[in-house]
Amino acid sequence: MKILVTGATSGLGRNAAEYLLQQGHQVHATGRNQAAAQWLHQYQASFTALDLEQASVEQCVQLMHGCDAVWHCAAKSSAWGSWAEFYQANVLATRKLAQAAGTAAVARFVHISTPSVYFDYRPLYQLTEEQRAKRFANFYAATKYAAEQEILGLLPRFPATSYIILRPRALFGPHDRVIMPWFLTQLQAGRQQLRLPGGGKVLLDLTFALNVVQAMMLATTTDGLASGRVYNITNQQPRQLVDILHQLLTEQLGWHYQIRSVPYPLASGVATLLEKVAKLTGQEPLWTRYGIGALYYDMTLDNSRAISELGYRPQYNLTQAIEITAQWLRQQGMAAKYG
């Protein structure tokens, strides 16, 4: 197969491109950072440095020439930023790509969305794909949901293209630029102390990046999927954050740190203050209200639909995923830096 992978220079997109190339598929990769795409040369893969926010539909159609599928991983994934930044990256870019896929009659368009569309500052368990927050917690969740609606609006126009939406929860693994960097920043700022609301006892559904890639492949190759179908994707092993951190940071990497429990009202209040300061300075705050809430309120997802329709069962269990993540962190020199 030949697949266009957006956001291929980091995070999930890079994991996806590496997997496809190692399996012998053709990849046309896109991303903003051409320097970060040098690794593609060893596979003789094609790469187009392109800002999807500025690209035209016609340019996107050209990117998809000869492609069997599009894996749209690029997004602004952050708890902080302006509405315009999120809207351009998550809504406008997705609209153009999805429209281009239909125009080019690409067979499958796999869009990576987020379970943040469910979050509303309370414990949530076994969430199904039909649920959503009454009020979105931040611009990220709002624009990712809006991007889904853009895709669904295209279904009648492009019946030859099947659009599949995946909502993976809390991605981690190699090339992660969100979760692990956040914890490393906290360790640096706290002098080897992690200050977490509720002491990190929150119950989380994490998802290993390579399991998401597996789900993307299933979404591409499984026959009979309804266009516009949405699937929750997790490792299907909910665990408390404090236990996950201990397994990764202490058991695997040998890091020395302490967790300090912070009352949620205090943590949320500090985050509110930091956000106000950030609006004046233009610098992303260390804590945000959404980030604090996500680390305090339990959230688990129902994977029944992904299991029954995609046949999705995680290839890597949580222990294996943590071991691979630790190995990658060691390769980056982080174990020596923080041990």
Short mmCIF file of C-alpha atoms in Angstrom, two decimals:
data_model
loop_
_atom_site.label_atom_id
_atom_site.label_comp_id
_atom_site.label_asym_id
_atom_site.label_seq_id
_atom_site.Cartn_x
_atom_site.Cartn_y
_atom_site.Cartn_z
CA MET A 1 0.00 0.00 0.00
CA LYS A 2 0.94 3.64 -0.35
CA ILE A 3 -0.17 5.87 2.53
CA LEU A 4 0.05 9.60 3.12
CA VAL A 5 1.02 10.24 6.76
CA THR A 6 0.60 13.77 8.09
CA GLY A 7 2.57 14.98 11.09
CA ALA A 8 5.25 12.40 10.32
CA THR A 9 8.17 14.26 11.93
CA SER A 10 7.18 13.55 15.54
CA GLY A 11 4.79 11.78 17.87
CA LEU A 12 2.22 9.36 16.52
CA GLY A 13 2.87 10.35 12.91
CA ARG A 14 6.51 9.37 13.11
CA ASN A 15 5.66 6.05 14.77
CA ALA A 16 3.13 5.42 12.00
CA ALA A 17 5.56 6.24 9.19
CA GLU A 18 8.33 4.11 10.70
CA TYR A 19 5.99 1.14 11.09
CA LEU A 20 4.71 1.35 7.52
CA LEU A 21 8.19 1.61 6.05
CA GLN A 22 9.49 -1.29 8.13
CA GLN A 23 6.57 -3.38 6.86
CA GLY A 24 7.48 -2.60 3.25
CA HIS A 25 4.70 -0.12 2.47
CA GLN A 26 5.22 3.11 0.56
CA VAL A 27 4.92 6.31 2.55
CA HIS A 28 4.49 9.90 1.49
CA ALA A 29 5.22 11.82 4.68
CA THR A 30 4.41 15.43 5.46
CA GLY A 31 5.43 17.71 8.29
CA ARG A 32 6.73 21.16 9.06
CA ASN A 33 10.19 20.15 10.26
CA GLN A 34 12.27 19.00 7.31
CA ALA A 35 15.37 18.53 9.51
CA ALA A 36 13.44 16.08 11.70
CA ALA A 37 12.54 14.03 8.62
CA GLN A 38 16.11 13.15 7.66
CA TRP A 39 15.58 9.61 8.94
CA LEU A 40 13.19 9.02 6.03
CA HIS A 41 16.12 9.03 3.60
CA GLN A 42 17.32 5.63 4.83
CA TYR A 43 14.03 4.17 3.57
CA GLN A 44 14.05 6.25 0.37
CA ALA A 45 10.64 7.53 1.42
CA SER A 46 9.18 10.70 -0.04
CA PHE A 47 8.70 13.73 2.19
CA THR A 48 7.00 17.04 1.57
CA ALA A 49 7.69 19.88 3.98
CA LEU A 50 4.29 21.54 4.14
CA ASP A 51 2.28 23.67 6.53
CA LEU A 52 -1.16 22.14 6.10
CA GLU A 53 -2.78 25.27 7.48
CA GLN A 54 -1.51 27.23 4.47
CA ALA A 55 -1.90 24.50 1.84
CA SER A 56 -4.73 24.55 -0.69
CA VAL A 57 -7.09 21.66 -1.38
CA GLU A 58 -5.35 21.25 -4.76
CA GLN A 59 -1.96 20.90 -3.05
CA CYS A 60 -3.42 18.29 -0.73
CA VAL A 61 -4.82 16.36 -3.68
CA GLN A 62 -1.35 16.30 -5.22
CA LEU A 63 0.07 14.90 -1.97
CA MET A 64 -2.34 11.97 -2.24
CA HIS A 65 -1.43 10.95 -5.79
CA GLY A 66 -1.37 7.17 -5.96
CA CYS A 67 -2.23 6.74 -2.27
CA ASP A 68 -4.52 4.01 -0.97
CA ALA A 69 -5.11 5.76 2.34
CA VAL A 70 -4.46 8.90 4.35
CA TRP A 71 -3.46 8.75 8.01
CA HIS A 72 -4.09 12.22 9.40
CA CYS A 73 -2.00 12.47 12.58
CA ALA A 74 -1.02 16.16 12.40
CA ALA A 75 -2.71 18.42 14.95
CA LYS A 76 -2.12 21.06 17.56
CA SER A 77 -2.17 18.83 20.64
CA SER A 78 -1.79 21.07 23.63
CA ALA A 79 -3.70 22.35 26.62
CA TRP A 80 -2.65 25.91 25.81
CA GLY A 81 -2.90 28.29 22.87
CA SER A 82 -5.25 30.69 21.11
CA TRP A 83 -8.51 29.76 19.44
CA ALA A 84 -7.12 30.82 16.07
CA GLU A 85 -4.11 28.51 16.41
CA PHE A 86 -6.24 25.51 17.32
CA TYR A 87 -8.89 26.25 14.71
CA GLN A 88 -6.42 26.60 11.85
CA ALA A 89 -4.42 23.49 12.79
CA ASN A 90 -7.25 21.18 13.80
CA VAL A 91 -10.30 22.29 11.83
CA LEU A 92 -9.22 24.06 8.64
CA ALA A 93 -6.34 21.68 7.90
CA THR A 94 -8.55 18.63 8.50
CA ARG A 95 -11.32 20.06 6.31
CA LYS A 96 -8.92 20.55 3.39
CA LEU A 97 -7.31 17.14 3.75
CA ALA A 98 -10.61 15.30 4.08
CA GLN A 99 -12.04 17.14 1.08
CA ALA A 100 -8.89 16.41 -0.92
CA ALA A 101 -9.13 12.70 -0.05
CA GLY A 102 -12.67 12.62 -1.37
CA THR A 103 -11.74 14.55 -4.50
CA ALA A 104 -8.86 12.14 -5.14
CA ALA A 105 -11.12 9.14 -4.38
CA VAL A 106 -8.68 7.80 -1.76
CA ALA A 107 -10.18 4.59 -0.38
CA ARG A 108 -9.65 5.28 3.35
CA PHE A 109 -9.13 8.44 5.38
CA VAL A 110 -8.14 7.66 8.97
CA HIS A 111 -8.42 10.67 11.26
CA ILE A 112 -6.86 10.82 14.72
CA SER A 113 -9.18 12.61 17.13
CA THR A 114 -9.25 12.65 20.94
CA PRO A 115 -11.28 11.50 23.97
CA SER A 116 -10.83 15.03 25.31
CA VAL A 117 -14.25 15.61 23.73
CA TYR A 118 -15.69 13.63 26.68
CA PHE A 119 -13.92 15.43 29.52
CA ASP A 120 -16.00 17.71 31.74
CA TYR A 121 -14.31 17.81 35.15
CA ARG A 122 -15.88 14.78 36.77
CA PRO A 123 -15.08 11.06 36.96
CA LEU A 124 -16.13 9.22 33.80
CA TYR A 125 -16.10 5.46 33.30
CA GLN A 126 -16.49 3.18 30.28
CA LEU A 127 -17.37 6.04 27.96
CA THR A 128 -18.90 5.10 24.63
CA GLU A 129 -18.33 6.92 21.36
CA GLU A 130 -21.76 8.57 21.45
CA GLN A 131 -21.02 10.57 24.58
CA ARG A 132 -19.54 14.08 24.66
CA ALA A 133 -19.05 16.86 27.15
CA LYS A 134 -21.88 19.37 27.52
CA ARG A 135 -19.21 22.05 27.48
CA PHE A 136 -15.73 21.41 26.11
CA ALA A 137 -12.89 21.92 28.57
CA ASN A 138 -10.56 23.78 26.20
CA PHE A 139 -9.92 24.88 22.62
CA TYR A 140 -8.19 21.59 21.82
CA ALA A 141 -11.27 19.49 22.60
CA ALA A 142 -13.62 21.94 20.89
CA THR A 143 -11.63 22.09 17.66
CA LYS A 144 -11.00 18.36 17.48
CA TYR A 145 -14.74 17.77 17.78
CA ALA A 146 -15.35 20.43 15.14
CA ALA A 147 -12.88 18.61 12.88
CA GLU A 148 -14.90 15.41 13.30
CA GLN A 149 -18.04 17.30 12.28
CA GLU A 150 -16.27 18.62 9.18
CA ILE A 151 -15.47 15.05 8.17
CA LEU A 152 -19.00 13.81 8.81
CA GLY A 153 -20.34 16.64 6.68
CA LEU A 154 -18.39 15.34 3.69
CA LEU A 155 -19.83 11.80 3.72
CA PRO A 156 -22.70 12.44 1.27
CA ARG A 157 -20.35 14.17 -1.21
CA PHE A 158 -17.68 11.47 -1.29
CA PRO A 159 -19.18 7.96 -1.01
CA ALA A 160 -16.07 6.42 -2.63
CA THR A 161 -13.95 7.39 0.38
CA SER A 162 -14.46 5.75 3.77
CA TYR A 163 -13.72 8.14 6.63
CA ILE A 164 -12.78 6.50 9.94
CA ILE A 165 -12.22 8.43 13.18
CA LEU A 166 -10.08 7.08 16.03
CA ARG A 167 -10.01 8.53 19.55
CA PRO A 168 -6.88 7.18 21.29
CA ARG A 169 -6.57 8.08 24.96
CA ALA A 170 -3.34 9.57 26.43
CA LEU A 171 -0.72 8.49 23.90
CA PHE A 172 2.76 7.59 25.12
CA GLY A 173 5.82 5.85 23.71
CA PRO A 174 8.72 6.67 21.39
CA HIS A 175 8.78 10.20 19.94
CA ASP A 176 6.27 11.44 22.52
CA ARG A 177 6.30 15.24 22.75
CA VAL A 178 3.37 15.70 25.13
CA ILE A 179 3.05 13.37 28.14
CA MET A 180 6.63 12.46 29.05
CA PRO A 181 8.02 15.94 28.33
CA TRP A 182 5.38 17.34 30.70
CA PHE A 183 6.48 15.05 33.53
CA LEU A 184 10.14 15.82 32.86
CA THR A 185 9.38 19.52 33.07
CA GLN A 186 7.60 18.97 36.36
CA LEU A 187 10.58 17.05 37.75
CA GLN A 188 12.95 19.81 36.72
CA ALA A 189 10.77 22.56 38.17
CA GLY A 190 10.13 20.62 41.39
CA ARG A 191 13.70 19.44 41.97
CA GLN A 192 12.87 15.77 41.54
CA GLN A 193 9.44 16.14 43.08
CA LEU A 194 6.18 15.56 41.24
CA ARG A 195 3.36 17.64 42.63
CA LEU A 196 0.16 15.92 41.55
CA PRO A 197 -3.47 16.56 42.48
CA GLY A 198 -4.69 13.77 44.72
CA GLY A 199 -1.19 12.25 44.80
CA GLY A 200 -1.51 10.71 41.33
CA LYS A 201 -4.25 8.26 42.33
CA VAL A 202 -6.25 9.05 39.19
CA LEU A 203 -7.39 6.05 37.14
CA LEU A 204 -6.26 6.40 33.52
CA ASP A 205 -6.69 4.59 30.23
CA LEU A 206 -3.34 5.08 28.49
CA THR A 207 -2.56 4.06 24.91
CA PHE A 208 0.82 2.97 23.58
CA ALA A 209 1.59 4.70 20.29
CA LEU A 210 2.34 1.46 18.42
CA ASN A 211 -1.05 0.09 19.45
CA VAL A 212 -2.64 3.16 17.89
CA VAL A 213 -0.69 2.44 14.71
CA GLN A 214 -2.10 -1.08 14.83
CA ALA A 215 -5.62 0.36 15.11
CA MET A 216 -4.92 2.66 12.17
CA MET A 217 -3.89 -0.29 10.05
CA LEU A 218 -7.05 -2.16 11.03
CA ALA A 219 -9.11 0.93 10.18
CA THR A 220 -7.43 0.92 6.76
CA THR A 221 -7.69 -2.76 5.88
CA THR A 222 -10.87 -4.02 7.55
CA ASP A 223 -13.70 -4.49 5.06
CA GLY A 224 -17.23 -3.29 5.62
CA LEU A 225 -16.59 -0.39 7.98
CA ALA A 226 -19.22 2.32 7.87
CA SER A 227 -17.88 5.65 6.70
CA GLY A 228 -17.86 8.17 9.55
CA ARG A 229 -17.56 5.50 12.23
CA VAL A 230 -15.82 6.56 15.45
CA TYR A 231 -13.74 4.22 17.64
CA ASN A 232 -12.29 4.55 21.13
CA ILE A 233 -8.75 3.17 21.28
CA THR A 234 -6.85 2.40 24.51
CA ASN A 235 -4.49 -0.20 25.95
CA GLN A 236 -7.57 -1.69 27.64
CA GLN A 237 -5.70 -1.78 30.98
CA PRO A 238 -6.78 1.13 33.20
CA ARG A 239 -4.21 1.86 35.91
CA GLN A 240 -3.56 4.51 38.52
CA LEU A 241 -1.08 7.13 37.36
CA VAL A 242 1.13 6.69 40.43
CA ASP A 243 1.64 3.00 39.58
CA ILE A 244 2.43 3.72 35.92
CA LEU A 245 4.98 6.35 36.87
CA HIS A 246 6.63 4.02 39.38
CA GLN A 247 6.90 1.25 36.81
CA LEU A 248 8.42 3.52 34.18
CA LEU A 249 10.50 6.02 36.13
CA THR A 250 11.65 3.92 39.09
CA GLU A 251 11.64 0.28 37.98
CA GLN A 252 12.74 0.84 34.38
CA LEU A 253 14.83 4.01 34.50
CA GLY A 254 15.99 4.06 38.10
CA TRP A 255 15.00 7.70 38.59
CA HIS A 256 14.73 9.09 42.10
CA TYR A 257 11.72 11.30 42.77
CA GLN A 258 8.95 11.89 45.24
CA ILE A 259 5.27 12.48 44.63
CA ARG A 260 3.76 15.30 46.64
CA SER A 261 -0.02 15.27 46.89
CA VAL A 262 -1.65 18.62 46.22
CA PRO A 263 -5.34 19.21 47.07
CA TYR A 264 -7.29 19.56 43.85
CA PRO A 265 -8.89 22.95 44.72
CA LEU A 266 -5.44 24.38 45.44
CA ALA A 267 -3.92 22.92 42.27
CA SER A 268 -6.79 24.19 40.15
CA GLY A 269 -6.56 27.63 41.73
CA VAL A 270 -2.82 27.85 41.06
CA ALA A 271 -3.42 26.73 37.45
CA THR A 272 -6.02 29.47 37.03
CA LEU A 273 -3.52 32.05 38.25
CA LEU A 274 -0.77 30.70 35.99
CA GLU A 275 -3.08 30.88 32.99
CA LYS A 276 -3.78 34.55 33.70
CA VAL A 277 -0.06 35.24 33.88
CA ALA A 278 0.50 33.29 30.66
CA LYS A 279 -1.97 35.49 28.82
CA LEU A 280 0.21 38.46 29.70
CA THR A 281 3.59 36.84 29.00
CA GLY A 282 2.65 34.66 26.03
CA GLN A 283 4.46 31.69 27.60
CA GLU A 284 2.70 28.36 28.16
CA PRO A 285 1.96 27.86 31.88
CA LEU A 286 3.44 24.96 33.80
CA TRP A 287 -0.05 23.95 34.95
CA THR A 288 -3.41 24.46 33.23
CA ARG A 289 -6.87 23.86 34.62
CA TYR A 290 -7.49 21.17 32.02
CA GLY A 291 -4.18 19.46 32.76
CA ILE A 292 -4.84 19.44 36.49
CA GLY A 293 -8.37 18.14 35.93
CA ALA A 294 -7.15 15.34 33.66
CA LEU A 295 -4.70 14.27 36.38
CA TYR A 296 -7.40 14.24 39.06
CA TYR A 297 -10.62 12.89 37.56
CA ASP A 298 -10.80 9.22 36.53
CA MET A 299 -11.55 8.48 32.88
CA THR A 300 -11.87 5.09 31.19
CA LEU A 301 -13.18 4.28 27.71
CA ASP A 302 -15.36 1.50 26.36
CA ASN A 303 -13.47 -0.32 23.56
CA SER A 304 -16.33 -2.69 22.66
CA ARG A 305 -16.90 -1.20 19.22
CA ALA A 306 -13.20 -1.30 18.30
CA ILE A 307 -13.01 -4.91 19.47
CA SER A 308 -16.11 -6.11 17.61
CA GLU A 309 -15.79 -4.11 14.39
CA LEU A 310 -12.04 -3.57 13.97
CA GLY A 311 -10.90 -6.69 15.77
CA TYR A 312 -8.66 -4.43 17.83
CA ARG A 313 -6.81 -5.95 20.76
CA PRO A 314 -3.58 -4.20 21.80
CA GLN A 315 -0.49 -5.90 20.40
CA TYR A 316 1.59 -4.54 23.29
CA ASN A 317 0.34 -4.82 26.87
CA LEU A 318 1.10 -2.04 29.33
CA THR A 319 4.21 -3.69 30.76
CA GLN A 320 5.69 -4.26 27.30
CA ALA A 321 4.79 -0.72 26.26
CA ILE A 322 6.49 0.77 29.31
CA GLU A 323 9.63 -1.30 28.67
CA ILE A 324 9.83 -0.09 25.07
CA THR A 325 9.24 3.50 26.16
CA ALA A 326 12.00 3.24 28.77
CA GLN A 327 14.38 1.81 26.18
CA TRP A 328 13.66 4.74 23.86
CA LEU A 329 14.19 7.25 26.69
CA ARG A 330 17.53 5.65 27.47
CA GLN A 331 18.52 5.93 23.81
CA GLN A 332 17.75 9.64 24.03
CA GLY A 333 20.12 9.97 26.99
CA MET A 334 17.33 10.86 29.41
CA ALA A 335 18.01 8.07 31.92
CA ALA A 336 21.49 9.42 32.64
CA LYS A 337 20.16 12.97 32.83
CA TYR A 338 17.46 12.36 35.38
CA GLY A 339 18.65 9.24 37.19
#
